[in-house]
């Protein structure tokens, strides 16, 4: 259980000042490691940008789209004034129509970022609750385990399935990650559309940047 204090603090932090800092298409553009970071990873169209907006109660902080592949750079957002931590919207993977050179660029950018970023305290790996963990996700989890970046699975779009189906996919997902060294065992189910799981996720982010 999360402590009520941390949950309340998380609510406050996420309703305070949050601003877009910069977009990094390559490693040279990464900001200095001034504060801790939490990054949002996941397949194209899984709902990373939408979840970032929902968490921060803003409609257009991160750009969302029906077209997979909208986000192609690492986008940095700053939380708190004075600055407390950063959120990073990562480009999505597994987009079938992506040209080979885009995929190659993505792999290098993400791998280098994950491996070289001491400020990155946790990655949130978003998984569509209708589909569960797929092969493309497994590659991402392997990359995180390999880079020893602590991560947590977040199920998205929970409003699209029945409660019984959600319970089943949560259980299957927990089983699938059980032996992964860098995985947090507890899974958070969310819906950006309905606001489900958002207080828990805000608390999880604050916990990761504070304790981690
Ligand atoms: N029903 C429902 N739809 C959602 C939810 N979250 C996102 N969507 C929709 O899913 C689509 C993709 O959302 P994005 O947030 O742009 O996805 P993304 O992961 O940032 O995609 P890329 O930037 O391409 O990697 C949009 O049409 C959203 O409206 C949700 O919780 N429920
Ligand atoms: Mg996006």
PDB file of C-alpha atoms and ligand atoms in Angstrom:
ATOM      1  CA  UNK A   1       0.000   0.000   0.000  1.00  0.00           C
ATOM      2  CA  UNK A   2       1.125   3.528  -0.749  1.00  0.00           C
ATOM      3  CA  UNK A   3       1.236   5.899   2.204  1.00  0.00           C
ATOM      4  CA  UNK A   4      -1.580   8.501   2.188  1.00  0.00           C
ATOM      5  CA  UNK A   5       1.061  11.233   2.575  1.00  0.00           C
ATOM      6  CA  UNK A   6       2.929  10.238  -0.562  1.00  0.00           C
ATOM      7  CA  UNK A   7      -0.341   9.923  -2.512  1.00  0.00           C
ATOM      8  CA  UNK A   8      -1.418  13.408  -1.463  1.00  0.00           C
ATOM      9  CA  UNK A   9       1.988  14.846  -2.250  1.00  0.00           C
ATOM     10  CA  UNK A  10       1.913  13.194  -5.673  1.00  0.00           C
ATOM     11  CA  UNK A  11      -1.501  14.709  -6.384  1.00  0.00           C
ATOM     12  CA  UNK A  12      -0.171  18.151  -5.511  1.00  0.00           C
ATOM     13  CA  UNK A  13       3.026  17.827  -7.519  1.00  0.00           C
ATOM     14  CA  UNK A  14       1.144  16.743 -10.639  1.00  0.00           C
ATOM     15  CA  UNK A  15      -1.364  19.558 -10.394  1.00  0.00           C
ATOM     16  CA  UNK A  16       1.445  22.121 -10.031  1.00  0.00           C
ATOM     17  CA  UNK A  17       3.712  23.599 -12.726  1.00  0.00           C
ATOM     18  CA  UNK A  18       4.761  21.203 -15.516  1.00  0.00           C
ATOM     19  CA  UNK A  19       6.408  22.439 -18.696  1.00  0.00           C
ATOM     20  CA  UNK A  20       7.877  21.075 -21.893  1.00  0.00           C
ATOM     21  CA  UNK A  21      11.668  21.388 -21.787  1.00  0.00           C
ATOM     22  CA  UNK A  22      13.022  20.027 -25.049  1.00  0.00           C
ATOM     23  CA  UNK A  23      12.945  17.381 -27.692  1.00  0.00           C
ATOM     24  CA  UNK A  24      16.055  15.272 -28.288  1.00  0.00           C
ATOM     25  CA  UNK A  25      16.241  13.642 -31.741  1.00  0.00           C
ATOM     26  CA  UNK A  26      19.795  12.419 -31.024  1.00  0.00           C
ATOM     27  CA  UNK A  27      21.969  12.035 -27.941  1.00  0.00           C
ATOM     28  CA  UNK A  28      23.733  15.384 -28.418  1.00  0.00           C
ATOM     29  CA  UNK A  29      20.467  17.112 -27.587  1.00  0.00           C
ATOM     30  CA  UNK A  30      19.909  15.426 -24.215  1.00  0.00           C
ATOM     31  CA  UNK A  31      19.567  17.907 -21.347  1.00  0.00           C
ATOM     32  CA  UNK A  32      22.114  17.811 -18.527  1.00  0.00           C
ATOM     33  CA  UNK A  33      21.229  15.424 -15.707  1.00  0.00           C
ATOM     34  CA  UNK A  34      19.992  18.101 -13.310  1.00  0.00           C
ATOM     35  CA  UNK A  35      17.303  15.962 -11.660  1.00  0.00           C
ATOM     36  CA  UNK A  36      15.935  12.413 -11.670  1.00  0.00           C
ATOM     37  CA  UNK A  37      13.859  11.142 -14.571  1.00  0.00           C
ATOM     38  CA  UNK A  38      11.044   8.685 -15.245  1.00  0.00           C
ATOM     39  CA  UNK A  39      10.550   7.615 -18.857  1.00  0.00           C
ATOM     40  CA  UNK A  40       7.434   6.374 -20.649  1.00  0.00           C
ATOM     41  CA  UNK A  41       8.146   3.541 -23.080  1.00  0.00           C
ATOM     42  CA  UNK A  42       5.877   1.329 -25.129  1.00  0.00           C
ATOM     43  CA  UNK A  43       4.623   0.337 -28.556  1.00  0.00           C
ATOM     44  CA  UNK A  44       3.499   2.976 -30.949  1.00  0.00           C
ATOM     45  CA  UNK A  45      -0.096   3.944 -30.259  1.00  0.00           C
ATOM     46  CA  UNK A  46      -0.179   2.239 -26.832  1.00  0.00           C
ATOM     47  CA  UNK A  47      -1.084   5.582 -25.221  1.00  0.00           C
ATOM     48  CA  UNK A  48       2.181   7.020 -23.818  1.00  0.00           C
ATOM     49  CA  UNK A  49       1.506  10.638 -24.719  1.00  0.00           C
ATOM     50  CA  UNK A  50      -2.144  10.361 -23.657  1.00  0.00           C
ATOM     51  CA  UNK A  51      -1.143   8.965 -20.278  1.00  0.00           C
ATOM     52  CA  UNK A  52       1.367  11.771 -19.781  1.00  0.00           C
ATOM     53  CA  UNK A  53      -1.365  14.296 -20.464  1.00  0.00           C
ATOM     54  CA  UNK A  54      -3.850  12.523 -18.182  1.00  0.00           C
ATOM     55  CA  UNK A  55      -1.330  12.254 -15.339  1.00  0.00           C
ATOM     56  CA  UNK A  56      -0.619  15.964 -15.522  1.00  0.00           C
ATOM     57  CA  UNK A  57      -4.254  17.003 -16.112  1.00  0.00           C
ATOM     58  CA  UNK A  58      -3.281  18.709 -19.360  1.00  0.00           C
ATOM     59  CA  UNK A  59      -4.797  18.144 -22.763  1.00  0.00           C
ATOM     60  CA  UNK A  60      -1.898  19.056 -24.993  1.00  0.00           C
ATOM     61  CA  UNK A  61       1.325  18.773 -23.034  1.00  0.00           C
ATOM     62  CA  UNK A  62       2.431  15.757 -25.092  1.00  0.00           C
ATOM     63  CA  UNK A  63       1.227  15.387 -28.654  1.00  0.00           C
ATOM     64  CA  UNK A  64      -1.113  12.454 -29.220  1.00  0.00           C
ATOM     65  CA  UNK A  65      -2.338  11.020 -32.476  1.00  0.00           C
ATOM     66  CA  UNK A  66      -4.288   8.284 -34.204  1.00  0.00           C
ATOM     67  CA  UNK A  67      -1.309   7.750 -36.473  1.00  0.00           C
ATOM     68  CA  UNK A  68       1.277   5.431 -34.921  1.00  0.00           C
ATOM     69  CA  UNK A  69       4.764   6.893 -34.848  1.00  0.00           C
ATOM     70  CA  UNK A  70       3.754  10.392 -33.785  1.00  0.00           C
ATOM     71  CA  UNK A  71       6.523  10.764 -31.219  1.00  0.00           C
ATOM     72  CA  UNK A  72       9.968  10.204 -32.770  1.00  0.00           C
ATOM     73  CA  UNK A  73      12.282  11.951 -30.314  1.00  0.00           C
ATOM     74  CA  UNK A  74      12.862  11.840 -26.571  1.00  0.00           C
ATOM     75  CA  UNK A  75      10.659  14.599 -25.182  1.00  0.00           C
ATOM     76  CA  UNK A  76      11.542  16.033 -21.778  1.00  0.00           C
ATOM     77  CA  UNK A  77       9.024  17.628 -19.416  1.00  0.00           C
ATOM     78  CA  UNK A  78       9.883  19.394 -16.192  1.00  0.00           C
ATOM     79  CA  UNK A  79       7.814  18.961 -13.059  1.00  0.00           C
ATOM     80  CA  UNK A  80       7.726  21.386 -10.133  1.00  0.00           C
ATOM     81  CA  UNK A  81       8.947  24.874  -9.425  1.00  0.00           C
ATOM     82  CA  UNK A  82      11.610  24.675  -8.185  1.00  0.00           C
ATOM     83  CA  UNK A  83      12.312  21.755 -10.513  1.00  0.00           C
ATOM     84  CA  UNK A  84      11.777  18.349  -8.857  1.00  0.00           C
ATOM     85  CA  UNK A  85      12.019  15.752 -11.610  1.00  0.00           C
ATOM     86  CA  UNK A  86      11.565  15.173 -15.323  1.00  0.00           C
ATOM     87  CA  UNK A  87       9.195  12.999 -17.318  1.00  0.00           C
ATOM     88  CA  UNK A  88      10.397  11.630 -20.640  1.00  0.00           C
ATOM     89  CA  UNK A  89       8.035  10.690 -23.462  1.00  0.00           C
ATOM     90  CA  UNK A  90       9.872   8.135 -25.586  1.00  0.00           C
ATOM     91  CA  UNK A  91       9.262   7.339 -29.235  1.00  0.00           C
ATOM     92  CA  UNK A  92       7.107   4.240 -29.688  1.00  0.00           C
ATOM     93  CA  UNK A  93       8.462   0.964 -31.060  1.00  0.00           C
ATOM     94  CA  UNK A  94       6.978  -1.865 -33.082  1.00  0.00           C
ATOM     95  CA  UNK A  95       5.416   0.303 -35.729  1.00  0.00           C
ATOM     96  CA  UNK A  96       5.080  -2.115 -38.655  1.00  0.00           C
ATOM     97  CA  UNK A  97       5.298   0.504 -41.377  1.00  0.00           C
ATOM     98  CA  UNK A  98       8.326   2.312 -39.947  1.00  0.00           C
ATOM     99  CA  UNK A  99      11.193   2.556 -42.452  1.00  0.00           C
ATOM    100  CA  UNK A 100      14.289   0.513 -41.549  1.00  0.00           C
ATOM    101  CA  UNK A 101      16.518   3.551 -40.976  1.00  0.00           C
ATOM    102  CA  UNK A 102      13.955   4.998 -38.522  1.00  0.00           C
ATOM    103  CA  UNK A 103      13.955   1.720 -36.577  1.00  0.00           C
ATOM    104  CA  UNK A 104      17.755   1.667 -36.546  1.00  0.00           C
ATOM    105  CA  UNK A 105      17.907   5.265 -35.326  1.00  0.00           C
ATOM    106  CA  UNK A 106      15.348   4.480 -32.657  1.00  0.00           C
ATOM    107  CA  UNK A 107      17.305   1.491 -31.350  1.00  0.00           C
ATOM    108  CA  UNK A 108      20.517   3.477 -31.039  1.00  0.00           C
ATOM    109  CA  UNK A 109      18.880   6.495 -29.437  1.00  0.00           C
ATOM    110  CA  UNK A 110      16.874   4.482 -26.904  1.00  0.00           C
ATOM    111  CA  UNK A 111      19.644   2.021 -26.090  1.00  0.00           C
ATOM    112  CA  UNK A 112      22.202   4.800 -25.560  1.00  0.00           C
ATOM    113  CA  UNK A 113      19.769   6.807 -23.475  1.00  0.00           C
ATOM    114  CA  UNK A 114      18.892   3.822 -21.274  1.00  0.00           C
ATOM    115  CA  UNK A 115      22.481   2.726 -20.795  1.00  0.00           C
ATOM    116  CA  UNK A 116      24.049   6.099 -20.164  1.00  0.00           C
ATOM    117  CA  UNK A 117      21.507   7.881 -18.033  1.00  0.00           C
ATOM    118  CA  UNK A 118      22.249   7.768 -14.310  1.00  0.00           C
ATOM    119  CA  UNK A 119      19.364  10.200 -13.745  1.00  0.00           C
ATOM    120  CA  UNK A 120      16.846   7.708 -15.141  1.00  0.00           C
ATOM    121  CA  UNK A 121      15.343   6.148 -12.042  1.00  0.00           C
ATOM    122  CA  UNK A 122      12.604   4.091 -13.649  1.00  0.00           C
ATOM    123  CA  UNK A 123      11.001   3.332 -16.978  1.00  0.00           C
ATOM    124  CA  UNK A 124       7.278   2.797 -17.215  1.00  0.00           C
ATOM    125  CA  UNK A 125       6.603   0.232 -19.921  1.00  0.00           C
ATOM    126  CA  UNK A 126       3.091   0.684 -21.235  1.00  0.00           C
ATOM    127  CA  UNK A 127       1.247  -2.381 -22.473  1.00  0.00           C
ATOM    128  CA  UNK A 128      -2.165  -2.300 -24.148  1.00  0.00           C
ATOM    129  CA  UNK A 129      -4.493  -4.150 -21.783  1.00  0.00           C
ATOM    130  CA  UNK A 130      -6.332  -5.666 -24.752  1.00  0.00           C
ATOM    131  CA  UNK A 131      -3.194  -7.404 -26.002  1.00  0.00           C
ATOM    132  CA  UNK A 132      -0.828  -8.050 -23.083  1.00  0.00           C
ATOM    133  CA  UNK A 133       2.940  -8.428 -23.625  1.00  0.00           C
ATOM    134  CA  UNK A 134       3.844  -9.077 -27.279  1.00  0.00           C
ATOM    135  CA  UNK A 135       7.157  -9.975 -28.916  1.00  0.00           C
ATOM    136  CA  UNK A 136       8.078  -6.342 -29.627  1.00  0.00           C
ATOM    137  CA  UNK A 137       7.538  -5.584 -25.943  1.00  0.00           C
ATOM    138  CA  UNK A 138       9.780  -8.481 -24.961  1.00  0.00           C
ATOM    139  CA  UNK A 139      12.627  -6.849 -26.923  1.00  0.00           C
ATOM    140  CA  UNK A 140      12.110  -3.645 -24.923  1.00  0.00           C
ATOM    141  CA  UNK A 141      12.056  -5.540 -21.622  1.00  0.00           C
ATOM    142  CA  UNK A 142      15.258  -7.362 -22.637  1.00  0.00           C
ATOM    143  CA  UNK A 143      16.870  -4.003 -23.391  1.00  0.00           C
ATOM    144  CA  UNK A 144      15.859  -2.670 -19.953  1.00  0.00           C
ATOM    145  CA  UNK A 145      16.989  -5.791 -18.107  1.00  0.00           C
ATOM    146  CA  UNK A 146      20.267  -5.626 -20.058  1.00  0.00           C
ATOM    147  CA  UNK A 147      20.790  -1.974 -19.163  1.00  0.00           C
ATOM    148  CA  UNK A 148      19.745  -2.657 -15.536  1.00  0.00           C
ATOM    149  CA  UNK A 149      17.124   0.076 -15.649  1.00  0.00           C
ATOM    150  CA  UNK A 150      14.378  -0.562 -13.130  1.00  0.00           C
ATOM    151  CA  UNK A 151      10.973  -0.664 -14.844  1.00  0.00           C
ATOM    152  CA  UNK A 152       7.325  -1.134 -14.128  1.00  0.00           C
ATOM    153  CA  UNK A 153       4.548  -2.421 -16.382  1.00  0.00           C
ATOM    154  CA  UNK A 154       1.544  -0.136 -16.836  1.00  0.00           C
ATOM    155  CA  UNK A 155      -1.528  -1.484 -18.596  1.00  0.00           C
ATOM    156  CA  UNK A 156      -3.272   1.124 -20.770  1.00  0.00           C
ATOM    157  CA  UNK A 157      -6.747   1.608 -22.271  1.00  0.00           C
ATOM    158  CA  UNK A 158      -8.365  -0.454 -19.484  1.00  0.00           C
ATOM    159  CA  UNK A 159     -11.688   1.210 -20.375  1.00  0.00           C
ATOM    160  CA  UNK A 160     -11.738  -0.903 -23.545  1.00  0.00           C
ATOM    161  CA  UNK A 161     -12.095  -4.277 -21.818  1.00  0.00           C
ATOM    162  CA  UNK A 162     -14.284  -5.888 -19.133  1.00  0.00           C
ATOM    163  CA  UNK A 163     -13.142  -5.991 -15.502  1.00  0.00           C
ATOM    164  CA  UNK A 164     -12.817  -9.791 -15.677  1.00  0.00           C
ATOM    165  CA  UNK A 165     -10.583  -9.545 -18.760  1.00  0.00           C
ATOM    166  CA  UNK A 166      -8.493  -6.881 -17.062  1.00  0.00           C
ATOM    167  CA  UNK A 167      -7.996  -9.119 -14.038  1.00  0.00           C
ATOM    168  CA  UNK A 168      -6.888 -11.970 -16.313  1.00  0.00           C
ATOM    169  CA  UNK A 169      -4.418  -9.889 -18.345  1.00  0.00           C
ATOM    170  CA  UNK A 170      -2.983  -8.366 -15.151  1.00  0.00           C
ATOM    171  CA  UNK A 171      -2.350 -11.831 -13.756  1.00  0.00           C
ATOM    172  CA  UNK A 172      -0.813 -13.145 -17.001  1.00  0.00           C
ATOM    173  CA  UNK A 173       1.429 -10.101 -17.268  1.00  0.00           C
ATOM    174  CA  UNK A 174       2.616 -10.431 -13.669  1.00  0.00           C
ATOM    175  CA  UNK A 175       3.507 -14.058 -14.377  1.00  0.00           C
ATOM    176  CA  UNK A 176       5.341 -13.166 -17.581  1.00  0.00           C
ATOM    177  CA  UNK A 177       7.675 -10.701 -15.844  1.00  0.00           C
ATOM    178  CA  UNK A 178       8.221 -12.702 -12.656  1.00  0.00           C
ATOM    179  CA  UNK A 179      11.738 -13.794 -13.544  1.00  0.00           C
ATOM    180  CA  UNK A 180      12.873 -10.524 -15.103  1.00  0.00           C
ATOM    181  CA  UNK A 181      15.576  -8.982 -12.896  1.00  0.00           C
ATOM    182  CA  UNK A 182      14.774  -5.282 -13.369  1.00  0.00           C
ATOM    183  CA  UNK A 183      10.972  -5.569 -13.303  1.00  0.00           C
ATOM    184  CA  UNK A 184       8.852  -4.193 -10.451  1.00  0.00           C
ATOM    185  CA  UNK A 185       6.421  -7.009  -9.572  1.00  0.00           C
ATOM    186  CA  UNK A 186       3.277  -4.864  -9.218  1.00  0.00           C
ATOM    187  CA  UNK A 187       1.346  -3.806 -12.275  1.00  0.00           C
ATOM    188  CA  UNK A 188      -0.817  -0.693 -12.507  1.00  0.00           C
ATOM    189  CA  UNK A 189      -3.892  -0.735 -14.761  1.00  0.00           C
ATOM    190  CA  UNK A 190      -4.832   2.645 -16.206  1.00  0.00           C
ATOM    191  CA  UNK A 191      -7.246   4.446 -18.489  1.00  0.00           C
ATOM    192  CA  UNK A 192      -6.348   7.940 -19.635  1.00  0.00           C
ATOM    193  CA  UNK A 193      -9.870   8.235 -20.959  1.00  0.00           C
ATOM    194  CA  UNK A 194     -11.588   7.412 -17.638  1.00  0.00           C
ATOM    195  CA  UNK A 195      -8.909   8.483 -15.172  1.00  0.00           C
ATOM    196  CA  UNK A 196      -8.444   4.980 -13.815  1.00  0.00           C
ATOM    197  CA  UNK A 197      -5.188   4.189 -11.979  1.00  0.00           C
ATOM    198  CA  UNK A 198      -3.888   7.753 -12.233  1.00  0.00           C
ATOM    199  CA  UNK A 199      -3.463   8.492  -8.494  1.00  0.00           C
ATOM    200  CA  UNK A 200      -1.549   5.192  -8.121  1.00  0.00           C
ATOM    201  CA  UNK A 201       0.661   6.016 -11.092  1.00  0.00           C
ATOM    202  CA  UNK A 202       1.400   9.556  -9.850  1.00  0.00           C
ATOM    203  CA  UNK A 203       2.430   8.066  -6.537  1.00  0.00           C
ATOM    204  CA  UNK A 204       4.593   5.448  -8.269  1.00  0.00           C
ATOM    205  CA  UNK A 205       6.389   8.175 -10.242  1.00  0.00           C
ATOM    206  CA  UNK A 206       7.030  10.288  -7.158  1.00  0.00           C
ATOM    207  CA  UNK A 207       8.249   7.249  -5.256  1.00  0.00           C
ATOM    208  CA  UNK A 208      10.650   6.331  -8.081  1.00  0.00           C
ATOM    209  CA  UNK A 209      12.255   9.773  -8.288  1.00  0.00           C
ATOM    210  CA  UNK A 210      12.356  10.326  -4.530  1.00  0.00           C
ATOM    211  CA  UNK A 211      13.603   7.052  -3.129  1.00  0.00           C
ATOM    212  CA  UNK A 212      15.359   5.748  -6.231  1.00  0.00           C
TER     213      UNK A 212
HETATM  214  N1  LIG B   1     -10.116   4.341 -25.141  1.00  0.00           N
HETATM  215  C1  LIG B   1      -8.906   4.815 -24.860  1.00  0.00           C
HETATM  216  N2  LIG B   1      -8.142   5.322 -25.859  1.00  0.00           N
HETATM  217  C2  LIG B   1      -6.899   5.785 -25.552  1.00  0.00           C
HETATM  218  C3  LIG B   1      -6.412   5.765 -24.210  1.00  0.00           C
HETATM  219  N3  LIG B   1      -5.156   6.264 -24.223  1.00  0.00           N
HETATM  220  C4  LIG B   1      -4.874   6.586 -25.513  1.00  0.00           C
HETATM  221  N4  LIG B   1      -5.911   6.299 -26.321  1.00  0.00           N
HETATM  222  C5  LIG B   1      -5.956   6.535 -27.788  1.00  0.00           C
HETATM  223  O1  LIG B   1      -4.902   5.797 -28.419  1.00  0.00           O
HETATM  224  C6  LIG B   1      -4.335   6.537 -29.517  1.00  0.00           C
HETATM  225  C7  LIG B   1      -2.820   6.670 -29.361  1.00  0.00           C
HETATM  226  O2  LIG B   1      -2.509   7.456 -28.228  1.00  0.00           O
HETATM  227  P1  LIG B   1      -1.094   8.189 -28.047  1.00  0.00           P
HETATM  228  O3  LIG B   1      -1.102   8.702 -26.655  1.00  0.00           O
HETATM  229  O4  LIG B   1      -0.838   9.153 -29.143  1.00  0.00           O
HETATM  230  O5  LIG B   1      -0.084   6.949 -28.184  1.00  0.00           O
HETATM  231  P2  LIG B   1       1.527   6.940 -28.116  1.00  0.00           P
HETATM  232  O6  LIG B   1       1.891   5.707 -27.368  1.00  0.00           O
HETATM  233  O7  LIG B   1       2.045   8.233 -27.581  1.00  0.00           O
HETATM  234  O8  LIG B   1       1.926   6.756 -29.662  1.00  0.00           O
HETATM  235  P3  LIG B   1       3.328   7.135 -30.399  1.00  0.00           P
HETATM  236  O9  LIG B   1       3.681   8.532 -30.068  1.00  0.00           O
HETATM  237  O10 LIG B   1       3.004   6.912 -31.832  1.00  0.00           O
HETATM  238  O11 LIG B   1       4.353   6.151 -29.918  1.00  0.00           O
HETATM  239  C8  LIG B   1      -5.068   7.887 -29.542  1.00  0.00           C
HETATM  240  O12 LIG B   1      -6.088   7.827 -30.510  1.00  0.00           O
HETATM  241  C9  LIG B   1      -5.660   7.994 -28.136  1.00  0.00           C
HETATM  242  O13 LIG B   1      -6.832   8.761 -28.081  1.00  0.00           O
HETATM  243  C10 LIG B   1      -7.269   5.249 -23.168  1.00  0.00           C
HETATM  244  O14 LIG B   1      -6.961   5.181 -21.962  1.00  0.00           O
HETATM  245  N5  LIG B   1      -8.504   4.794 -23.570  1.00  0.00           N
HETATM  246 MG1  LIG B   2       3.384   9.630 -28.365  1.00  0.00          MG
END
